Coordinates of C-alpha atoms and ligand atoms in Angstrom, one line a residue:
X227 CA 0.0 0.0 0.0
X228 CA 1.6 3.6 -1.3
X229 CA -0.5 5.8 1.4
X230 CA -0.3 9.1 -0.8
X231 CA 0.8 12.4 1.4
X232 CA -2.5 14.0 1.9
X233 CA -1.4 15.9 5.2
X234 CA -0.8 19.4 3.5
X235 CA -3.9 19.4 1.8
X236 CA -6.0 22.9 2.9
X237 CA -8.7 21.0 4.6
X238 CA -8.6 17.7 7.2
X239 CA -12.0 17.5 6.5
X240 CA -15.0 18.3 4.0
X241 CA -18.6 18.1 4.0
X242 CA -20.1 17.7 0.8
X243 CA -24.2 18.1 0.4
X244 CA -23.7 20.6 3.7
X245 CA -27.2 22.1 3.1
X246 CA -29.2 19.2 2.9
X247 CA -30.8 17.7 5.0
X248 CA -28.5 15.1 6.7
X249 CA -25.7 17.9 6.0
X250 CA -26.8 21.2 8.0
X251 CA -27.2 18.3 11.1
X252 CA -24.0 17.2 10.5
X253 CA -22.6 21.1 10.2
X254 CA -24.1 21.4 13.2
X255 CA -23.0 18.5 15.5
X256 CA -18.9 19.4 13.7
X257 CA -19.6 23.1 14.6
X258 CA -20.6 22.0 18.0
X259 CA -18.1 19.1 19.1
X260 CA -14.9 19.4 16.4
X261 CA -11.3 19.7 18.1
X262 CA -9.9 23.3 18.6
X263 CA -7.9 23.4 15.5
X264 CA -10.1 21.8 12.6
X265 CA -9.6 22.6 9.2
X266 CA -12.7 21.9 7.4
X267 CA -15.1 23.1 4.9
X268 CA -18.5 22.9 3.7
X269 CA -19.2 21.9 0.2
X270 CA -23.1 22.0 -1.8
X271 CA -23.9 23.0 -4.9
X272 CA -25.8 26.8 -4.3
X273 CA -22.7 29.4 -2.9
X274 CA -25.8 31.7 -1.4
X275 CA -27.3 28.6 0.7
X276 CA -23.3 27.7 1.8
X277 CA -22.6 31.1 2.9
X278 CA -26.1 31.2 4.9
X279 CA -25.5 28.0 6.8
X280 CA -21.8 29.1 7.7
X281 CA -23.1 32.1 8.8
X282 CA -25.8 30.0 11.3
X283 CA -23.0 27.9 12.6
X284 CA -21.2 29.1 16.0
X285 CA -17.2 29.8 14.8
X286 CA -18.1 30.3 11.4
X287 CA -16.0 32.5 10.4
X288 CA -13.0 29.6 10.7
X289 CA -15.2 27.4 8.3
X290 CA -14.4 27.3 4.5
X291 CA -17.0 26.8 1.8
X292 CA -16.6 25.3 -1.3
X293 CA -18.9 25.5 -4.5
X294 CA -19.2 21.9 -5.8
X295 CA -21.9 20.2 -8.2
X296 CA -22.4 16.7 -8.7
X297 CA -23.0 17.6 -12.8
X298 CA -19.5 19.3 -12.7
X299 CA -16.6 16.5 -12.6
X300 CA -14.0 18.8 -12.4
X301 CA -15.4 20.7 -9.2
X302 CA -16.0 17.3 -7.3
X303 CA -12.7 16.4 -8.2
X304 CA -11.5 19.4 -6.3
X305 CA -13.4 18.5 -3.6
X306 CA -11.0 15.2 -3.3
X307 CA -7.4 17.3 -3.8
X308 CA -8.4 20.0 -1.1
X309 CA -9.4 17.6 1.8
X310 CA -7.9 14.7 3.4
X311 CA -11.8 13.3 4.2
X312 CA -14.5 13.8 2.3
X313 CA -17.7 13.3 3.6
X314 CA -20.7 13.5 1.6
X315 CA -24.6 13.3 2.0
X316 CA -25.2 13.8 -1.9
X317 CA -27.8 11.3 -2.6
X318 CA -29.3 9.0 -4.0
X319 CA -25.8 7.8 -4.4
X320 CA -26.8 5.8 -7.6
X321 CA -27.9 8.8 -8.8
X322 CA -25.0 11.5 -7.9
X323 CA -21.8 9.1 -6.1
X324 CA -19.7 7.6 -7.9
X325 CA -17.5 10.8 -9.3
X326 CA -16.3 11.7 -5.9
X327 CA -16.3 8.1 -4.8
X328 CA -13.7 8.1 -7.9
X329 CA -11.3 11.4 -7.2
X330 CA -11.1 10.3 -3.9
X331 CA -9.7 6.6 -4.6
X332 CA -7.6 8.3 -7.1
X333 CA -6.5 11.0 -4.8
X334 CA -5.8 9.1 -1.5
X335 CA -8.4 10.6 0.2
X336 CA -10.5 9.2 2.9
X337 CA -14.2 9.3 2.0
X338 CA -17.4 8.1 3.9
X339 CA -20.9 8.3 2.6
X340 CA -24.4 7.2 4.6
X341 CA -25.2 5.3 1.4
X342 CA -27.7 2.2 2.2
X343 CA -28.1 1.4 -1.6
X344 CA -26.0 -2.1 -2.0
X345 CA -26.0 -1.6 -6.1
X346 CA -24.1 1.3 -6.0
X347 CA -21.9 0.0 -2.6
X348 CA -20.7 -3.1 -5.0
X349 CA -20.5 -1.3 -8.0
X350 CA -17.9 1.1 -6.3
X351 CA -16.4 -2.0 -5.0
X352 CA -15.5 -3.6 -8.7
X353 CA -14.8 0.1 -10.2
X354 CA -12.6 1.5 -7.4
X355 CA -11.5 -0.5 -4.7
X356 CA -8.2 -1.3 -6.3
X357 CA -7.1 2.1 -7.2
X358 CA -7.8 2.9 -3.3
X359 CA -5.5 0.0 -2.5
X360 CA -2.7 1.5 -5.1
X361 CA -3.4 5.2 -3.2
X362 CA -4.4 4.2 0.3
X363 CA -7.6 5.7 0.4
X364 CA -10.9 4.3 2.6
X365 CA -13.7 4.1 1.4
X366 CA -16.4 3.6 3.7
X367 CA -19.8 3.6 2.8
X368 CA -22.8 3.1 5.5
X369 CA -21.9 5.4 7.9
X370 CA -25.0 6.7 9.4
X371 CA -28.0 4.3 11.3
X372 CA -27.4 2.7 7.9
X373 CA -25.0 0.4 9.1
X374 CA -22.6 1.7 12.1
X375 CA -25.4 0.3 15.4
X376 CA -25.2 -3.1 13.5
X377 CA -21.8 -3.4 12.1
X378 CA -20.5 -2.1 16.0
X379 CA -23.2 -3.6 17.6
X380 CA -22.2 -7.0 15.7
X381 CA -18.6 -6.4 16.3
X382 CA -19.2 -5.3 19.7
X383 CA -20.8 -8.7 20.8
X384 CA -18.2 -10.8 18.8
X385 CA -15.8 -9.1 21.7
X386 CA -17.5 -10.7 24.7
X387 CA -17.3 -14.1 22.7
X388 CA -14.6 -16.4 22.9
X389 CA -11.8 -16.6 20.3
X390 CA -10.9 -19.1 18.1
X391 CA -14.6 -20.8 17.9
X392 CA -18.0 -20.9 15.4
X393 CA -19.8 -17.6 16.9
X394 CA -23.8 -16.9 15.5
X395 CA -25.2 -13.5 16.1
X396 CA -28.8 -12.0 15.3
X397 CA -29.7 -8.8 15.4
X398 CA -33.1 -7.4 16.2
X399 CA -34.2 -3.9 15.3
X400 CA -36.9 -1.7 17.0
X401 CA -37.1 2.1 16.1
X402 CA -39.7 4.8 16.1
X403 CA -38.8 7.4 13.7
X404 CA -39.3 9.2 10.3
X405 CA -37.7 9.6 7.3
X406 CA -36.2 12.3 5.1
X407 CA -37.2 13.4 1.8
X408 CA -33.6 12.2 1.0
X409 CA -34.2 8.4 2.5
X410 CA -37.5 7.9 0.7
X411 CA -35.9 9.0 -2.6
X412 CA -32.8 6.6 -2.1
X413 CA -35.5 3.9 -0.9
X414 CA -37.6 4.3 -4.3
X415 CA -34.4 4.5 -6.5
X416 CA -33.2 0.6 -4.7
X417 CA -36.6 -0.5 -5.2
X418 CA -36.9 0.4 -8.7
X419 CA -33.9 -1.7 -9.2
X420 CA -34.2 -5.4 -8.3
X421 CA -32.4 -6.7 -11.2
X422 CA -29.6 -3.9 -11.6
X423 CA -29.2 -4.7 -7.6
X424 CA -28.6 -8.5 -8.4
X425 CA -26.6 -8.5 -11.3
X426 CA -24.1 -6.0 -9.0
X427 CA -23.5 -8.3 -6.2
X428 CA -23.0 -10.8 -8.6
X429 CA -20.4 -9.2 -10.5
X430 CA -18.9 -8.2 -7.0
X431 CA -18.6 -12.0 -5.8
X432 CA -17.3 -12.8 -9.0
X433 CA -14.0 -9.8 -7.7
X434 CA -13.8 -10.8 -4.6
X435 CA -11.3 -12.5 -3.0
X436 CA -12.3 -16.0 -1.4
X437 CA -12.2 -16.5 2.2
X438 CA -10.0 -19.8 2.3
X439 CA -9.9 -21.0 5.7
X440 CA -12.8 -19.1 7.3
X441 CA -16.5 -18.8 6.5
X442 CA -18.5 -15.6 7.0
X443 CA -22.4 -15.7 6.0
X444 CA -25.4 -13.7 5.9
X445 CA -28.3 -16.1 5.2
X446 CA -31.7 -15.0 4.3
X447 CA -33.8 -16.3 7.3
X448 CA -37.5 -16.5 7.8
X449 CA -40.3 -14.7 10.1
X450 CA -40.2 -16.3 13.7
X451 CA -41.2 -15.5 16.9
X452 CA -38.2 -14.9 18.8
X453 CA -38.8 -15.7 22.5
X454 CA -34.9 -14.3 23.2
X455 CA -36.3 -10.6 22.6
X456 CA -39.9 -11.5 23.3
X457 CA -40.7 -10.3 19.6
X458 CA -42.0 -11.4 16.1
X459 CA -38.4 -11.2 14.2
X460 CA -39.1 -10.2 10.5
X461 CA -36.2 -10.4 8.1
X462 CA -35.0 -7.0 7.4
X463 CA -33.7 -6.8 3.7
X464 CA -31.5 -3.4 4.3
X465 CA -27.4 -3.2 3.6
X466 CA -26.4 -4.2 6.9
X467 CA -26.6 -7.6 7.1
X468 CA -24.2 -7.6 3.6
X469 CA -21.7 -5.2 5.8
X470 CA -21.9 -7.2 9.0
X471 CA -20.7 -10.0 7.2
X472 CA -18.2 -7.7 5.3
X473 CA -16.7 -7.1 8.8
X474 CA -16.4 -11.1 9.9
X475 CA -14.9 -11.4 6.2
X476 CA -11.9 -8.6 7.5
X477 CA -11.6 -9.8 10.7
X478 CA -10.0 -12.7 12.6
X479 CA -11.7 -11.8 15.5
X480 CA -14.6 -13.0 14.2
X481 CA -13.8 -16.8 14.8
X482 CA -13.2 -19.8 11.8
X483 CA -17.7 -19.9 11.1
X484 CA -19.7 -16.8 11.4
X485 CA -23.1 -16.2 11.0
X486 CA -25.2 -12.6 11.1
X487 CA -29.0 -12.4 10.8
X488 CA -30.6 -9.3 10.8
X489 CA -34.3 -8.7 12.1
X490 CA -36.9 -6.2 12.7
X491 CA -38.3 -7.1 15.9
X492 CA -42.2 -6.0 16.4
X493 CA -44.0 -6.9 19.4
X494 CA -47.5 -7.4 17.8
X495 CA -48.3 -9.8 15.0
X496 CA -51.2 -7.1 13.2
X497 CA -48.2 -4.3 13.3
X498 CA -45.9 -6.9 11.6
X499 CA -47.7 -8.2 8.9
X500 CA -49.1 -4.1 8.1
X501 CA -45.5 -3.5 8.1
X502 CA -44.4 -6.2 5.4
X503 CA -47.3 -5.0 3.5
X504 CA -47.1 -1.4 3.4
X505 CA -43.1 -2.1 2.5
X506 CA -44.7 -4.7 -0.3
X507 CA -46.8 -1.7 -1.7
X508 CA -44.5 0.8 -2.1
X509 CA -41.6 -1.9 -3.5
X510 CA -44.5 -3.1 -6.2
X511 CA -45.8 0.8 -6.9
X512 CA -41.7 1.7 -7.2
X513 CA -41.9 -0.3 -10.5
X514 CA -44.0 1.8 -12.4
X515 CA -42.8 5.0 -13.3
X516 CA -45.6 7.0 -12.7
X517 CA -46.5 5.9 -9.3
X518 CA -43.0 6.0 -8.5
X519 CA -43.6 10.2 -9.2
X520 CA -46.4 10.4 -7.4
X521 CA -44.7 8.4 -4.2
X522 CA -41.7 11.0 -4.5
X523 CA -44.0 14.0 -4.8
X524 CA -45.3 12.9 -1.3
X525 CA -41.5 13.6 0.5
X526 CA -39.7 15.9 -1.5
X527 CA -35.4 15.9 -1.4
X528 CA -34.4 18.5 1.8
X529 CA -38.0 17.5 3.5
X530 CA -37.3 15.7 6.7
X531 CA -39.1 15.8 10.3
X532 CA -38.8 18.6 12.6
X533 CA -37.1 19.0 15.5
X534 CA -39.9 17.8 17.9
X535 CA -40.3 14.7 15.9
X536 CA -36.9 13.6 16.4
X537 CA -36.5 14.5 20.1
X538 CA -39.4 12.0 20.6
X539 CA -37.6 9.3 18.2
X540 CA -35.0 6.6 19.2
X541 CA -33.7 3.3 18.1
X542 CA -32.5 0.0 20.0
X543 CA -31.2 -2.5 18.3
X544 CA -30.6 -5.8 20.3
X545 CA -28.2 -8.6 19.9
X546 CA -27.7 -12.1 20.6
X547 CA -24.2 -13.8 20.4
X548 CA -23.5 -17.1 21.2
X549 CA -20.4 -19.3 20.8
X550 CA -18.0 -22.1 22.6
X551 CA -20.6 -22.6 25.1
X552 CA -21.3 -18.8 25.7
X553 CA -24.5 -16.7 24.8
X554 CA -24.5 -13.0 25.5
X555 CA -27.1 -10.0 25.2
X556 CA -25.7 -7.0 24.0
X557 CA -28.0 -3.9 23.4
X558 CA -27.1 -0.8 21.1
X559 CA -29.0 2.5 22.0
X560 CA -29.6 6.3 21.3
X561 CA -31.8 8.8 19.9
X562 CA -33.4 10.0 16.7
X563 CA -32.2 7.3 14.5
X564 CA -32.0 8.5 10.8
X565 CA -31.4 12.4 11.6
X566 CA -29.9 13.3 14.5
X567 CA -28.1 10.2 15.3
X568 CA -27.0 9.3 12.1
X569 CA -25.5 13.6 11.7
X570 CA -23.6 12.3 15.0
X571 CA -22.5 8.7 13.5
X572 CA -21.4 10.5 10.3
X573 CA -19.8 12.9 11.8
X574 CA -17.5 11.0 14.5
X575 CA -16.9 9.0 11.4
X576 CA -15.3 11.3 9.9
X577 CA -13.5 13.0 13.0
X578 CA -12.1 9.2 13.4
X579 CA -10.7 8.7 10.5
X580 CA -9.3 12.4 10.7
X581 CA -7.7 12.2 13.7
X582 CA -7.6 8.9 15.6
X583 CA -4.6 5.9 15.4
X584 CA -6.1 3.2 13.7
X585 CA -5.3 -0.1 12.1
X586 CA -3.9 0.5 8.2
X587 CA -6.6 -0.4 6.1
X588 CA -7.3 1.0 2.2
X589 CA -9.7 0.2 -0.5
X590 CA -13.7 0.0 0.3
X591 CA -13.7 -1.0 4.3
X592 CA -16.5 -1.2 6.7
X593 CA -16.9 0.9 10.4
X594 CA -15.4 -2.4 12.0
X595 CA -13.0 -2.8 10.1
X596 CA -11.5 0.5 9.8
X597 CA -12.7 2.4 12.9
X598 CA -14.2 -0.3 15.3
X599 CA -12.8 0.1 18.9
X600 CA -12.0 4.2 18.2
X601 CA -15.2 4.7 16.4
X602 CA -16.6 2.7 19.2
X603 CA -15.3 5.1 21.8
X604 CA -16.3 8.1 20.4
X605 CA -19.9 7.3 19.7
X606 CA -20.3 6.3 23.5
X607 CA -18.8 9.2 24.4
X608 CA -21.3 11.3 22.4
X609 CA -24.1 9.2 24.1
X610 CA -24.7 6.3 22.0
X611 CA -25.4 3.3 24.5
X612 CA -23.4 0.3 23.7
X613 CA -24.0 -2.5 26.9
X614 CA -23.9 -6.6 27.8
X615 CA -27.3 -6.8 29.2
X616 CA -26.7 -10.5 30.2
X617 CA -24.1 -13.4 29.7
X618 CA -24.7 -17.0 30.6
Ligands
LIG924 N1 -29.9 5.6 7.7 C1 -28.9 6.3 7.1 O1 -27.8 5.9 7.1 C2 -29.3 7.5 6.4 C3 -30.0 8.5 7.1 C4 -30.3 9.7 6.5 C5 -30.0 9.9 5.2 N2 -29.4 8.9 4.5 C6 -29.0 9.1 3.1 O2 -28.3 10.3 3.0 C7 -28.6 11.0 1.8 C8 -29.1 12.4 2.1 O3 -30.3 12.4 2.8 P1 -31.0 13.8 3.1 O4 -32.2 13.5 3.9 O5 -30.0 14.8 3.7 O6 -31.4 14.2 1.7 P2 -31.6 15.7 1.0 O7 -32.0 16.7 2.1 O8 -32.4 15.5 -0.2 O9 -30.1 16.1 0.7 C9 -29.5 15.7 -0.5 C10 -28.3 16.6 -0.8 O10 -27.8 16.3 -2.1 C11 -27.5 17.5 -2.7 N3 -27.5 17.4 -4.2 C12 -28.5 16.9 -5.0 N4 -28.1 17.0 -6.3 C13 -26.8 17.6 -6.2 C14 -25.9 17.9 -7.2 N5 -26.1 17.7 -8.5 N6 -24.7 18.4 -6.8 C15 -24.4 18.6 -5.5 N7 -25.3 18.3 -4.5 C16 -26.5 17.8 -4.9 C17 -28.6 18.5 -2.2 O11 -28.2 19.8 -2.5 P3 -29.1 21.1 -2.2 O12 -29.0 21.3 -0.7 O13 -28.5 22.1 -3.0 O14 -30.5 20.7 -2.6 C18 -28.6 18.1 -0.7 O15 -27.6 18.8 -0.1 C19 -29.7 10.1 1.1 O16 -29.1 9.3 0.1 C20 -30.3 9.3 2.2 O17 -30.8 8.1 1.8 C21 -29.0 7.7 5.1

């Protein structure tokens, strides 16, 4: 690995899609919590909306701004050469990605997305990884409530396993929130796509280097009741379950046969079922184009809920490990899952790989595997619970 020098670039870090939704949060929480000495920068598209939000934001006047559109190659490319992370809520990534996800392999920089769409997460895998190996960039995508509770939550549990040993975990997902304009559009864009989606992970496998001696799997399970969480489990089809496994690939730690299975967990069998169904509806209506429009006129791009919303929101996401005769509870916790939480996720993200001493990693990594015990750290610090409720 030829880590390029990125260290006298202008900026340690830059936020790209700043005054989006996701983005002003994530301004926010860096303006409020960044280390005395930060050199970073907001980057969107409208110059008048940047200088407004910098402006807003306590210290200011020590922020830089940066005019960058998704449509202009040669500005996003800039983007890469000024920073030494890159952070970006510009999506749907499918849509408006893979450019940066480009200059910044290319470049050496470090660049983290909170992309949930798994096309675009293996197409960036085939097209880019390898030039990130040659440059020693990281590219890590997932790194808002999409995936960092389960891929640290998962990794977290693994740790009060034994070593050495066949380890299972399942994950089990309870939330009450809202989504963004942003989400839903991201969401519509992934449904719409069921073969594209396929024919990606395909064609990743097909790159991918073999495990040889260990085995790492994700397997598509079935509803249940699960009498361990006191909950109907329902299979939950998101990106995390793909980066979970992703992590036990990277990682010794994760014993010689792993297994991740990833759940919603609902306590009432009505809510359940209405949930798979409204999900069903809006995958089926995402195939036609013109109920697709009229689903995306309903949440437009920079909608999201207010601030009262997401004080009353929060997340837990439960985990059960077990392995060489142990079994162990672990809990992950916090607040406003998608918005306010995820701003914080991203954003420690990013500080991490900034600033903290962690293990030399390049090419398209996950959370675990290139931040897990600092990014860890941080996120408890900024009040994210991560907890054994029980071992036996
Ligand atoms: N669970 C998770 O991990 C999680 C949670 C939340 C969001 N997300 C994802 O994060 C992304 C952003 O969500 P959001 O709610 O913040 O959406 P949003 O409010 O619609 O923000 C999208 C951002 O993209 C920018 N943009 C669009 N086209 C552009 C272009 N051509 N050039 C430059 N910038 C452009 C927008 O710029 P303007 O400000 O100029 O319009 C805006 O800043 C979505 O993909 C969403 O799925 C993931």
């Amino acid at each position: 690995m030829s880590r390029l020098k990125t260290t006298d670039r202008p900026y340690d870090l830059v936020l790209f899609g700043a005054t989006g939704f996701v983005g002003e949060l994530t301004a926010e929480y860096l303006a409020a919590h960044a280390p005395a000495g930060l050199r970073w920068a907001l980057a969107a598209r409208d110059e008048r909306r940047l200088e407004a939000l910098r402006e807003r934001l306590p210290g200011g006047a020590e922020v830089g701004v940066l005019r960058a559109d998704a449509a202009e190659p040669a500005t996003i490319r800039a983007l890469a050469e000024h920073a030494r992370v890159v952070a970006t809520t510009v999506g749907p990534y499918g849509r408006y990605g893979e450019d940066l996800v480009a200059a910044c392999a290319d470049t050496g920089a470090d660049y983290l997305d909170l992309c949930g769409e798994p096309e675009f997460v293996d197409l960036m895998y085939v097209r880019h990884d390898a030039r990130a190996r040659e440059t020693g960039a990281r590219l890590v995508h997932a790194c808002g409530f999409d995936s960092v509770p389960h891929d640290l939550g998962a990794y977290f549990t693994v740790r009060q396993l034994p070593e050495g040993v066949p380890l299972t975990v399942d994950g089990f997902v309870t939330a009450d929130a809202a989504f963004s304009g942003g989400t839903f559009a991201s969401a519509l864009d992934q449904f719409a796509r069921p073969r594209q989606m396929i024919a990606a992970a395909r064609d990743r496998a097909r790159h991918e280097p073999r495990l040889l001696s260990r085995r790492a799997s994700a397997p598509t399970s079935v509803p249940r009741f699960a009498p361990e969480v006191g909950a109907w489990a329902l299979p939950l089809p998101t990106i995390d379950a793909q980066i979970v496994r992703r992590s036990a690939k990277a990682l010794d730690r994760y014993g010689p046969d792993f297994r991740y299975r990833h759940y919603a967990a609902v306590r009432h069998l009505p809510m359940a079922l209405g949930g798979v169904a409204a999900v069903g509806a809006v995958a089926a209506a995402a195939q036609l184009p013109p109920a697709r429009r009229w689903l995306s006129d309903r949440l437009r791009p920079g909608d999201g809920p207010d601030a009262e919303k997401r004080a009353r929101s929060w997340f837990r996401v439960r985990f059960v490990g077990e392995g060489g005769g142990r079994r162990v509870f672990t809990e992950v916790s916090g607040g406003d899952p998608g918005y306010g939480e995820t701003a914080k996720m991203f954003a420690e993200a990013a500080l991490s790989l900034a600033f903290d001493d962690l293990p030399p990693t390049s090419g398209q990594v996950t959370t675990a595997q290139a931040m897990g015990d600092a990014l860890t750290e941080r996120l408890r610090a900024a009040g994210i619970g991560f907890r054994v409720a029980a071992t036996f």
